[in-house]
Coordinates of C-alpha atoms and ligand atoms in Angstrom, one line a residue:
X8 CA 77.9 54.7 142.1
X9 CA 75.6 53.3 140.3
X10 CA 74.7 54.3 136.5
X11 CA 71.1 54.2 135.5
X12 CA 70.8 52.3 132.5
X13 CA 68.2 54.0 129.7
X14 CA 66.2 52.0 127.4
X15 CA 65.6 54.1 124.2
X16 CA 61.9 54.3 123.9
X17 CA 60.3 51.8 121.3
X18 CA 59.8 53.1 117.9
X19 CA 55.9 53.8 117.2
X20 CA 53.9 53.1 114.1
X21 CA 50.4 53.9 112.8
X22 CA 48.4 51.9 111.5
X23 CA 45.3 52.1 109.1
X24 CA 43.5 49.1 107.9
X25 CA 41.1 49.8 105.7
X26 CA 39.3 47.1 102.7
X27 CA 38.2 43.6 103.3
X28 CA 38.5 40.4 105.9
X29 CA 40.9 39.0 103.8
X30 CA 43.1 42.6 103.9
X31 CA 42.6 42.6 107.5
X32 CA 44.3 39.0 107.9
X33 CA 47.4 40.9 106.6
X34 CA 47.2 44.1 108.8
X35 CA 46.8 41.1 111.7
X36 CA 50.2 39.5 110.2
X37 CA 52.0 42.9 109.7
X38 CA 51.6 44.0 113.5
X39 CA 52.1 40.7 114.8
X40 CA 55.3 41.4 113.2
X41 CA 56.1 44.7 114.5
X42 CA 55.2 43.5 117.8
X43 CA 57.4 40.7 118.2
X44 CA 60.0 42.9 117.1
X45 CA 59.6 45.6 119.5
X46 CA 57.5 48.2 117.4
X47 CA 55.0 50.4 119.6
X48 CA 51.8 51.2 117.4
X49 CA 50.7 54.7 117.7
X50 CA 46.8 55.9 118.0
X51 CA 47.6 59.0 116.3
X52 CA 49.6 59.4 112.7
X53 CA 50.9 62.9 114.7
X54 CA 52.5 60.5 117.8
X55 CA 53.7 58.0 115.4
X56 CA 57.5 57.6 113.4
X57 CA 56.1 56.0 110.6
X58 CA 52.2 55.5 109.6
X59 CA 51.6 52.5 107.1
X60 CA 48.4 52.1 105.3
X61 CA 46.9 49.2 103.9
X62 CA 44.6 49.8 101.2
X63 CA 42.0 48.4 99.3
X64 CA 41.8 49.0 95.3
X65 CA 38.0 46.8 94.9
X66 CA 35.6 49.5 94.0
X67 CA 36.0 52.9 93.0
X68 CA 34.9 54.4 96.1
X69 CA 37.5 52.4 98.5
X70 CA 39.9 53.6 96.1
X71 CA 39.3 57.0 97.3
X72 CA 39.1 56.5 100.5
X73 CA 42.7 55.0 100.3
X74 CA 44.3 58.0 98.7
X75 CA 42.3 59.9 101.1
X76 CA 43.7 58.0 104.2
X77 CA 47.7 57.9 102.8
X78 CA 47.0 61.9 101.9
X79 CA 45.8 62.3 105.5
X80 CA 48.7 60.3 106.9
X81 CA 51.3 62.2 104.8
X82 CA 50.0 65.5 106.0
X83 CA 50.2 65.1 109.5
X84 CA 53.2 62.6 109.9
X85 CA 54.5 62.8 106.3
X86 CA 56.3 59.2 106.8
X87 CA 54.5 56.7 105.4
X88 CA 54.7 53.0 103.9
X89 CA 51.3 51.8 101.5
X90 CA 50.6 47.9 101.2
X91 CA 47.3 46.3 100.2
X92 CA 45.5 45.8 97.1
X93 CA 46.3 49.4 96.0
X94 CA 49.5 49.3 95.9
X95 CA 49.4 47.2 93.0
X96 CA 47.3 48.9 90.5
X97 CA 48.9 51.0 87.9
X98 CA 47.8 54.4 86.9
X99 CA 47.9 55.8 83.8
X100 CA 51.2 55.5 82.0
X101 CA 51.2 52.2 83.0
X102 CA 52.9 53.6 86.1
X103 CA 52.3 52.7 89.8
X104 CA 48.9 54.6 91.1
X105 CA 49.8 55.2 94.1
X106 CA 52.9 56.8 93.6
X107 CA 51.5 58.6 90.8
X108 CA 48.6 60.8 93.4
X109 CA 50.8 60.4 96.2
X110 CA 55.2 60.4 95.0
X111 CA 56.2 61.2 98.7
X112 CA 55.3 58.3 100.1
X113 CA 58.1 55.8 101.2
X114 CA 57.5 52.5 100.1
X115 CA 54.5 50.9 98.1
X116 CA 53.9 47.1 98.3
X117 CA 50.9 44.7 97.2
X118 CA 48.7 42.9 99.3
X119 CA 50.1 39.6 101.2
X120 CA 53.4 41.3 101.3
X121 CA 54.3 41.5 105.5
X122 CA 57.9 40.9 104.5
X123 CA 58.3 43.4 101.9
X124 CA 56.3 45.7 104.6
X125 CA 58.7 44.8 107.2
X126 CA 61.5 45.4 104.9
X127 CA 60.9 49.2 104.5
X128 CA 60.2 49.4 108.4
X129 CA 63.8 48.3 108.8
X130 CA 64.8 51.1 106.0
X131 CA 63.2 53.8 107.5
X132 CA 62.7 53.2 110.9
X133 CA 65.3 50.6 112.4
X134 CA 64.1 48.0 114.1
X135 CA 65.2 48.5 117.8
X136 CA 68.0 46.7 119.2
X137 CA 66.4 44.2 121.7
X138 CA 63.3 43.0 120.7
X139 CA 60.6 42.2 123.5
X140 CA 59.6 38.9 121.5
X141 CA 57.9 37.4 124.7
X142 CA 55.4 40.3 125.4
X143 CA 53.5 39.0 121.9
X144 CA 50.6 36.8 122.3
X145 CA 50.6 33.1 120.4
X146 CA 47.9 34.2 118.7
X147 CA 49.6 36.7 117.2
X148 CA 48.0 40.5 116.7
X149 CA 44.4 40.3 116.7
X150 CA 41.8 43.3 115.1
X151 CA 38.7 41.9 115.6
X152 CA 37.3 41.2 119.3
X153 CA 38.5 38.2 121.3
X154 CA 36.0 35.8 121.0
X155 CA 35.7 35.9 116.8
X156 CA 38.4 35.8 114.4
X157 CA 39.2 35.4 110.7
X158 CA 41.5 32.9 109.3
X159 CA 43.0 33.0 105.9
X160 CA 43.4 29.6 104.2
X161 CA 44.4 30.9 100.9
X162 CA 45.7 34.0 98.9
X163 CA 44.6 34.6 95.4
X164 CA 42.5 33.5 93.3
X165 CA 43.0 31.0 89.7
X166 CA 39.5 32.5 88.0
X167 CA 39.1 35.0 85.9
X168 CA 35.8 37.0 86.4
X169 CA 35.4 39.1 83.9
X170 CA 34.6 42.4 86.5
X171 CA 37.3 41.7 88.8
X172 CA 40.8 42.6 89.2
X173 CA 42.2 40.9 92.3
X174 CA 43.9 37.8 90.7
X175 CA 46.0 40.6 88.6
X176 CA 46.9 42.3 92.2
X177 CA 47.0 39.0 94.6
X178 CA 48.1 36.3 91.7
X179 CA 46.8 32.8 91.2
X180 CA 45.4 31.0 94.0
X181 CA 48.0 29.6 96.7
X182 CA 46.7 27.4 99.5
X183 CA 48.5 27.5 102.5
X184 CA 49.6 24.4 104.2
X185 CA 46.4 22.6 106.2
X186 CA 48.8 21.9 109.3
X187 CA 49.8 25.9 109.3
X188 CA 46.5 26.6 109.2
X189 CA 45.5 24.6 111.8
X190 CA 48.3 25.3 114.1
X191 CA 47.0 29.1 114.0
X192 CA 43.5 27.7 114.2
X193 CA 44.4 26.1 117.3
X194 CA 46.3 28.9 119.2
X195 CA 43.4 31.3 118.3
X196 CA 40.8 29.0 120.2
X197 CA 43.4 28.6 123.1
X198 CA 43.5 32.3 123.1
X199 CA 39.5 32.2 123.7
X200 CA 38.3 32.7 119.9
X201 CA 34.4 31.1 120.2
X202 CA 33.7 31.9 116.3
X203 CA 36.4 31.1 113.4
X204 CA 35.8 32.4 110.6
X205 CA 37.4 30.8 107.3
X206 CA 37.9 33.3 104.4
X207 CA 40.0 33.0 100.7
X208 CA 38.8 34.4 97.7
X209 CA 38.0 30.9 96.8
X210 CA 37.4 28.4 99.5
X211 CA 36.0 25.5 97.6
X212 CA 39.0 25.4 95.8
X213 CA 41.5 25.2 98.4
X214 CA 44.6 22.9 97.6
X215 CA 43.6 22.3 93.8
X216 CA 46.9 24.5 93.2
X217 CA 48.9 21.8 95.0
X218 CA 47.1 18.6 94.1
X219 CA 45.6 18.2 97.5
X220 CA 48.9 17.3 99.6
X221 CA 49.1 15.7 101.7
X222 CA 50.5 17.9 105.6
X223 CA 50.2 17.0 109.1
X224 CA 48.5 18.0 112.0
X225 CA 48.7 17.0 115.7
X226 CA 51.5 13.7 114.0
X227 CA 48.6 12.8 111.8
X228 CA 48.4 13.0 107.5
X229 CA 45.5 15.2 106.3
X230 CA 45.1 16.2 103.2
X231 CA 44.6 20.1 101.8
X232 CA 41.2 19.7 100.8
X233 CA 38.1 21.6 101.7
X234 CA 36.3 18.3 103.5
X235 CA 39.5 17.6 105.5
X236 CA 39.9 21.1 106.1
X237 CA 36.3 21.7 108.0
X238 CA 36.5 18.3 109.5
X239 CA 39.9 18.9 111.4
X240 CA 38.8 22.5 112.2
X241 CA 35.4 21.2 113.3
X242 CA 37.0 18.7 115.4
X243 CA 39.2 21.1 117.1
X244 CA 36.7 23.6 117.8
X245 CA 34.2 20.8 119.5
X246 CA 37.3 20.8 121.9
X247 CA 36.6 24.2 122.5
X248 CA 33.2 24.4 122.2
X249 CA 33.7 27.2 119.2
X250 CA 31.9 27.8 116.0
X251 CA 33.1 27.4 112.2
X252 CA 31.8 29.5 110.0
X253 CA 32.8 29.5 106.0
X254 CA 32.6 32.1 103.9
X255 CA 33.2 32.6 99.8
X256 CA 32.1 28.9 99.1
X257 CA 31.8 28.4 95.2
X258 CA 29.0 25.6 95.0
X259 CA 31.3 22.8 92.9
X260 CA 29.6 19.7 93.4
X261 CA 32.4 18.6 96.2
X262 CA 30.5 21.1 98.5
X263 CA 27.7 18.2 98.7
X264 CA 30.2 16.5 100.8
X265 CA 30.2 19.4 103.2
X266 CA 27.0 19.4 104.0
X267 CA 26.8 16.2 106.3
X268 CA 29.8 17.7 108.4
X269 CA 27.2 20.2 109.5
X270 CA 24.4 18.2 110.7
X271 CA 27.2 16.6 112.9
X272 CA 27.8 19.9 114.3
X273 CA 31.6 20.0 112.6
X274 CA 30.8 23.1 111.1
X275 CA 28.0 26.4 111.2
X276 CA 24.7 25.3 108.7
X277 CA 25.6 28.8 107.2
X278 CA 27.2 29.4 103.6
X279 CA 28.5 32.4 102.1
X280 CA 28.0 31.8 98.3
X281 CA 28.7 34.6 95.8
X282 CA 26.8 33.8 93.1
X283 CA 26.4 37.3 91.4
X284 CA 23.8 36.2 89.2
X285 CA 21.8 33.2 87.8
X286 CA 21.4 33.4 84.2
X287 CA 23.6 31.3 82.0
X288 CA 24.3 33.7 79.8
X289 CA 25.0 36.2 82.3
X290 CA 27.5 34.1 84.2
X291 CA 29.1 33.3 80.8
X292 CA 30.1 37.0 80.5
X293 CA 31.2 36.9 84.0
X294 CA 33.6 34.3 83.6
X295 CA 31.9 32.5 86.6
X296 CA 33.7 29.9 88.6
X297 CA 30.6 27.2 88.5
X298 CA 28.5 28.7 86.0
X299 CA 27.9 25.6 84.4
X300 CA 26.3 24.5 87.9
X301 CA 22.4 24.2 88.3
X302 CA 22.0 26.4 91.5
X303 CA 18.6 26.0 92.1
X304 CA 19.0 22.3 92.5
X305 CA 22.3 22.5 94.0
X306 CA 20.6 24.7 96.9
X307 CA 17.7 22.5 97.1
X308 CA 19.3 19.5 97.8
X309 CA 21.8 21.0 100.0
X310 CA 18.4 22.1 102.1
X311 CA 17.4 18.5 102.1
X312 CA 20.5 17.2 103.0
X313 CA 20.2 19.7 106.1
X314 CA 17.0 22.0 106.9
X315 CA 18.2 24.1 109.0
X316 CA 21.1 25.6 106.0
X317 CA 21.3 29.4 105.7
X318 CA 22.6 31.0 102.4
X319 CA 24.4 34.0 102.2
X320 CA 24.6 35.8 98.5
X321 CA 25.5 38.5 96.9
X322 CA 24.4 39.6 93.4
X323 CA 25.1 42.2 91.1
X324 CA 22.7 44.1 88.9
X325 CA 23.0 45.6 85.6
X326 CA 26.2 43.6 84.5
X327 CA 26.8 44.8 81.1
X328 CA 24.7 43.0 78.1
X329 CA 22.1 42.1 81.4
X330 CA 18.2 42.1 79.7
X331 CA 15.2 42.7 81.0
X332 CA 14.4 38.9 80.4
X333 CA 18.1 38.4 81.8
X334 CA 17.6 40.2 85.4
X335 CA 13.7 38.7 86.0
X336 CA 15.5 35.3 85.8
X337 CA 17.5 36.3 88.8
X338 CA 14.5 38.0 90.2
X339 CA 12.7 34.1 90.0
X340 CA 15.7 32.9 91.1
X341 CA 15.9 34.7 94.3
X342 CA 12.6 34.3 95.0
X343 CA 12.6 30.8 94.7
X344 CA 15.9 30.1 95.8
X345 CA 15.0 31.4 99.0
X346 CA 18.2 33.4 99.6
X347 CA 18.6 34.0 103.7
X348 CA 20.9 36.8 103.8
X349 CA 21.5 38.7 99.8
X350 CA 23.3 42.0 98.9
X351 CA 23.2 43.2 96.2
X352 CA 25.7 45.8 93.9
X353 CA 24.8 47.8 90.6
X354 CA 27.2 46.7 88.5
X355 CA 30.4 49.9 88.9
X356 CA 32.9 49.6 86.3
X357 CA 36.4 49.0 88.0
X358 CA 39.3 50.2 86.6
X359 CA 41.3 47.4 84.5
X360 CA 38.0 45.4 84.7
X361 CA 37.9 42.7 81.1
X362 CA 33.8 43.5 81.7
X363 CA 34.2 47.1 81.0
X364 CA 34.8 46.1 77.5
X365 CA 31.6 44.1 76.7
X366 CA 28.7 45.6 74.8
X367 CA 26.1 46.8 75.6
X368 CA 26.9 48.3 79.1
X369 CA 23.5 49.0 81.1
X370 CA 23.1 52.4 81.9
X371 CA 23.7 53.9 85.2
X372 CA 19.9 54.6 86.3
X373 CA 19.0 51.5 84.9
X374 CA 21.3 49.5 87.3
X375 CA 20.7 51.4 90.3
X376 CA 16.5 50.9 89.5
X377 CA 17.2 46.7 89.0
X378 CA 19.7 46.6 92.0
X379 CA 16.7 48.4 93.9
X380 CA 14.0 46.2 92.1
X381 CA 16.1 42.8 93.0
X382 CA 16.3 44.4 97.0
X383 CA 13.0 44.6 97.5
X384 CA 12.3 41.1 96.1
X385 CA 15.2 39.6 98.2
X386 CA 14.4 41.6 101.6
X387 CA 11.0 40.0 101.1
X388 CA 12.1 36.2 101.1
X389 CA 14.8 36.9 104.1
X390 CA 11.9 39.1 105.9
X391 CA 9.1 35.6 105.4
X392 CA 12.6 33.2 106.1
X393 CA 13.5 35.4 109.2
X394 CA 10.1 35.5 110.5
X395 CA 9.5 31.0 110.6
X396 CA 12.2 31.6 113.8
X397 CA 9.8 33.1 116.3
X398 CA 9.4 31.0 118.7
X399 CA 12.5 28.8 118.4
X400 CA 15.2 28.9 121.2
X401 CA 18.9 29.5 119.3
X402 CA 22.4 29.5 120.8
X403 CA 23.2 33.3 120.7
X404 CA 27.2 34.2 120.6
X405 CA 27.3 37.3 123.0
X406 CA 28.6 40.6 121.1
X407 CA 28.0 43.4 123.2
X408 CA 26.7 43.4 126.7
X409 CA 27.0 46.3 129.1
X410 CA 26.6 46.0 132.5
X411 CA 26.7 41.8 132.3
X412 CA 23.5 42.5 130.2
X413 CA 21.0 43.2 133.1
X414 CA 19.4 45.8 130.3
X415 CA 19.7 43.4 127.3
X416 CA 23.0 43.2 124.9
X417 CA 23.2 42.0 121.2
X418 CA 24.4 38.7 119.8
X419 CA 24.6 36.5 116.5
X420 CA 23.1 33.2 116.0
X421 CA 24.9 30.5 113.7
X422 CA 22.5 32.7 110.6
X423 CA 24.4 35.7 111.2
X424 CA 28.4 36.6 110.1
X425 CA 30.0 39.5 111.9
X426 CA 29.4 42.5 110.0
X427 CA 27.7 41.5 106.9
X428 CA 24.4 40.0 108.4
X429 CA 21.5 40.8 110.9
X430 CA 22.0 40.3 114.4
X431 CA 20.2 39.1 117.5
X432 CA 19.0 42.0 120.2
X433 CA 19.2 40.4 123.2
X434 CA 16.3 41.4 126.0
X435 CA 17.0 42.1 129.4
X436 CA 17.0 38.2 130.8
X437 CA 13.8 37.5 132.9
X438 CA 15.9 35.6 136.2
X439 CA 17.8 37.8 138.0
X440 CA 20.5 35.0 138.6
X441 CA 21.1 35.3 134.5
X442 CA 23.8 37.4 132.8
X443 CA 25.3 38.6 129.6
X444 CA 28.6 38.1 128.5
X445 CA 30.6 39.2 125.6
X446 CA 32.3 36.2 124.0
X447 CA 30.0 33.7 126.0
X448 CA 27.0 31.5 124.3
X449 CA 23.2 32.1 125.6
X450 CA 20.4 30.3 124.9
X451 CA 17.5 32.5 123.9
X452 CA 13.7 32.4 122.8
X453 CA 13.3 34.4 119.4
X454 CA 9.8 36.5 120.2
X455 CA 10.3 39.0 116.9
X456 CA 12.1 40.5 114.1
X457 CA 13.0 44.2 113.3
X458 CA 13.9 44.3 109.5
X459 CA 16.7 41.9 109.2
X460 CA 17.2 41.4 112.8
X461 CA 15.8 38.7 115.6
X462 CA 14.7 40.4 118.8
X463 CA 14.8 37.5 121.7
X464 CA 14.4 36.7 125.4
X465 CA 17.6 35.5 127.0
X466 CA 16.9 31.9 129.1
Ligands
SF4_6 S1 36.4 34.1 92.0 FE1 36.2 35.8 90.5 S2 35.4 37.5 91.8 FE2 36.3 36.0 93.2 S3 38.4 36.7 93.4 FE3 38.4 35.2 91.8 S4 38.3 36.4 89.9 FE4 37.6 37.7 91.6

């Protein structure tokens, strides 16, 4: 007779992912992890063994949603593991937060911490005994849809701005090695990823913590260096006829340099500069990386250098010590600057924060009414800089489509990010023979906007 043989059902685990791209790169790396060693992932904290949450600790209000989401996971599976950026803020006492609202919890780790993550799976929920490791894609775990991903090319950050915690919860900058990075690069296009998306806390910088070493890629040296970095990446995704987009792009002078690697079609003409403000003084109290830079210029000649550039900002308002005289320079400066895509934050106090310390902190109305004031001044240049595209055909990355878009779908161009930016609404084509596809390029003919949105015909 034969005996049936019973495989012990796979382990599950929620998961939560909550906080930015560069926290989502880590959820990506933690389930790639469970996967390959057999873990199931639940839909449901009730239906899982274990839930982990990983957290963001930025603002005060993702803070709450945190401790909301571990208090939700604890009441209805009451097992449950918090990573992210969190997990590494103290309360008061000096103590761990978390812990501190939540002691039941079983483990508590910082961000970029898949091993120590791992570690506490093995603790309280073993690992089971014959791991499935072929059933996990070479890309590894992916959260975002197919044909866009994020790729992390450093973790930390070596500045010190003055309202920011995250180098005292993700440590100095460390670059990872170019060839790793474009190893992953490289299995993510194979896997059909049509937009990369390169994010760090400080891209510009990458390899200044390791002198620019020199890796390998594909039996070749390259250095770790921005410019070799977007060239290689670039060159890859030619291959594959896939975007590169870069985001959190301090303007050092050695951006120039990038600039040229987007008129040869290496790279997106799209940058995602955080500039936060443009008065000296200002970015003095910031602790600014580049704050000695003339933006204006810089910007200007980057626009020379290629026309077709779009700038992504983000600003905050009401910084303490900020004048009147102080804020209408950065009104002028967005003006004239000519920002494409800018956001905008009233300055909020975060906990452990060397800013909350200056003088003269700007009261709370006053920020909310200048972070209102700079909106409408900046939705008015992106509304006149949006507008110059009707009538211009652009490629359109395909985002949404129902029905192979016979009633229209929604797209990006190379101006807009996932997320962050506007987006393109796609008509219904014209021909019958044409189609929508998610994940697939169009061209199309931009015939109007809608705030900070295109509206275009699909050809
Ligand atoms: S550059 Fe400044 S704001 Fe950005 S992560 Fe580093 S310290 Fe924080």
């Amino acid at each position: 007779m034969t005996e049936a043989i019973t495989i012990p059902a796979a382990p599950k685990v929620g998961f939560v992912s909550l906080g930015c791209p560069k926290a989502l790169t880590d959820s990506e790396l933690i389930l790639t992890q469970l996967s390959a060693e057999g873990y199931q992932t639940s839909k449901t904290f009730a239906g899982a063994d274990l839930v982990i949450v990983n957290t963001c600790g930025f603002i005060d209000d993702a803070v709450k949603e945190s401790l909301d989401t571990i208090g939700e996971a604890l009441a209805d599976n009451g097992r449950v593991i918090v990573t992210g950026c969190l997990g590494a803020r103290t309360g008061e006492g000096g103590s761990n937060l978390v812990r501190q609202m939540h002691p039941s919890v079983l483990a508590v780790t910082g961000p970029h911490a898949t091993d120590e993550v791992m570690a506490a799976v093995h603790q309280h929920l073993p690992k089971p005994h014959d791991p499935f490791v072929d059933l996990i894609p070479p890309q590894g775990i992916k959260l975002t849809p197919r044909h866009y991903a994020y790729i992390k090319i450093s973790e930390g950050c070596s500045h010190r701005c003055t309202f920011c915690i995250i180098p005292s919860m993700r440590g100095d900058l460390v670059s990872r090695p170019i060839g790793d990075v474009l190893s992953e690069a490289h299995k993510l296009f194979e896997a059909g990823v049509k937009e990369l998306l390169v994010v760090s806390q400080d891209t510009s910088a990458y390899g200044v913590d390791i002198q620019y070493r020199t890796g390998f890629w594909d039996g070749k040296p390259v250095k770790t260096k921005l410019f070799d970095l977007v060239r290689s990446l670039g060159e890859l995704g030619q291959r594959y006829g896939a975007w590169v987009r870069l985001h959190y792009v301090y303007p050092y002078p050695h951006v120039d340099d990038i600039i040229p690697l987007m008129n040869e079609g290496l790279c997106l003409p799209y940058l995602d500069v955080p500039l936060q403000h443009s008065h000296p003084e200002v970015l003095k109290r910031m602790k600014r990386p580049a704050s000695g830079e003339k933006n204006l210029e810089r910007l200007s000649r980057w626009r020379e250098m290629c026309p077709e550039l779009v700038v992504r900002s983000t600003f905050i308002a009401g910084f303490p010590g900020e004048t009147e005289a102080e804020f209408e320079h950065l009104l002028d400066f967005v003006a004239e600057a000519g920002i494409d895509r800018a956001g905008c934050f009233a300055y909020s106090p975060v906990q452990g924060a060397a800013a909350n310390a200056l003088e003269n902190p700007v009261p709370a109305e006053l920020r909310e009414e200048r972070r209102a004031r700079f909106m409408a001044v900046a939705e008015s240049a992106s509304t006149e800089r949006l507008k110059r595209r009707i009538g211009a055909t652009m490629q359109v990355l395909v985002d949404h489509a129902p029905g192979l878009g016979r009633k229209g779908g929604m797209g990006r161009s190379y101006a807009d990010a996932p997320e962050i930016d506007g987006v393109v609404r796609l008509l219904p084509p014209q021909k019958i023979s044409k189609t929508l596809k998610v994940g697939e390029f169009t061209a199309a003919r931009i015939v109007g906007t809608e705030g900070h949105d295109l509206v275009a015909q699909p050809i």
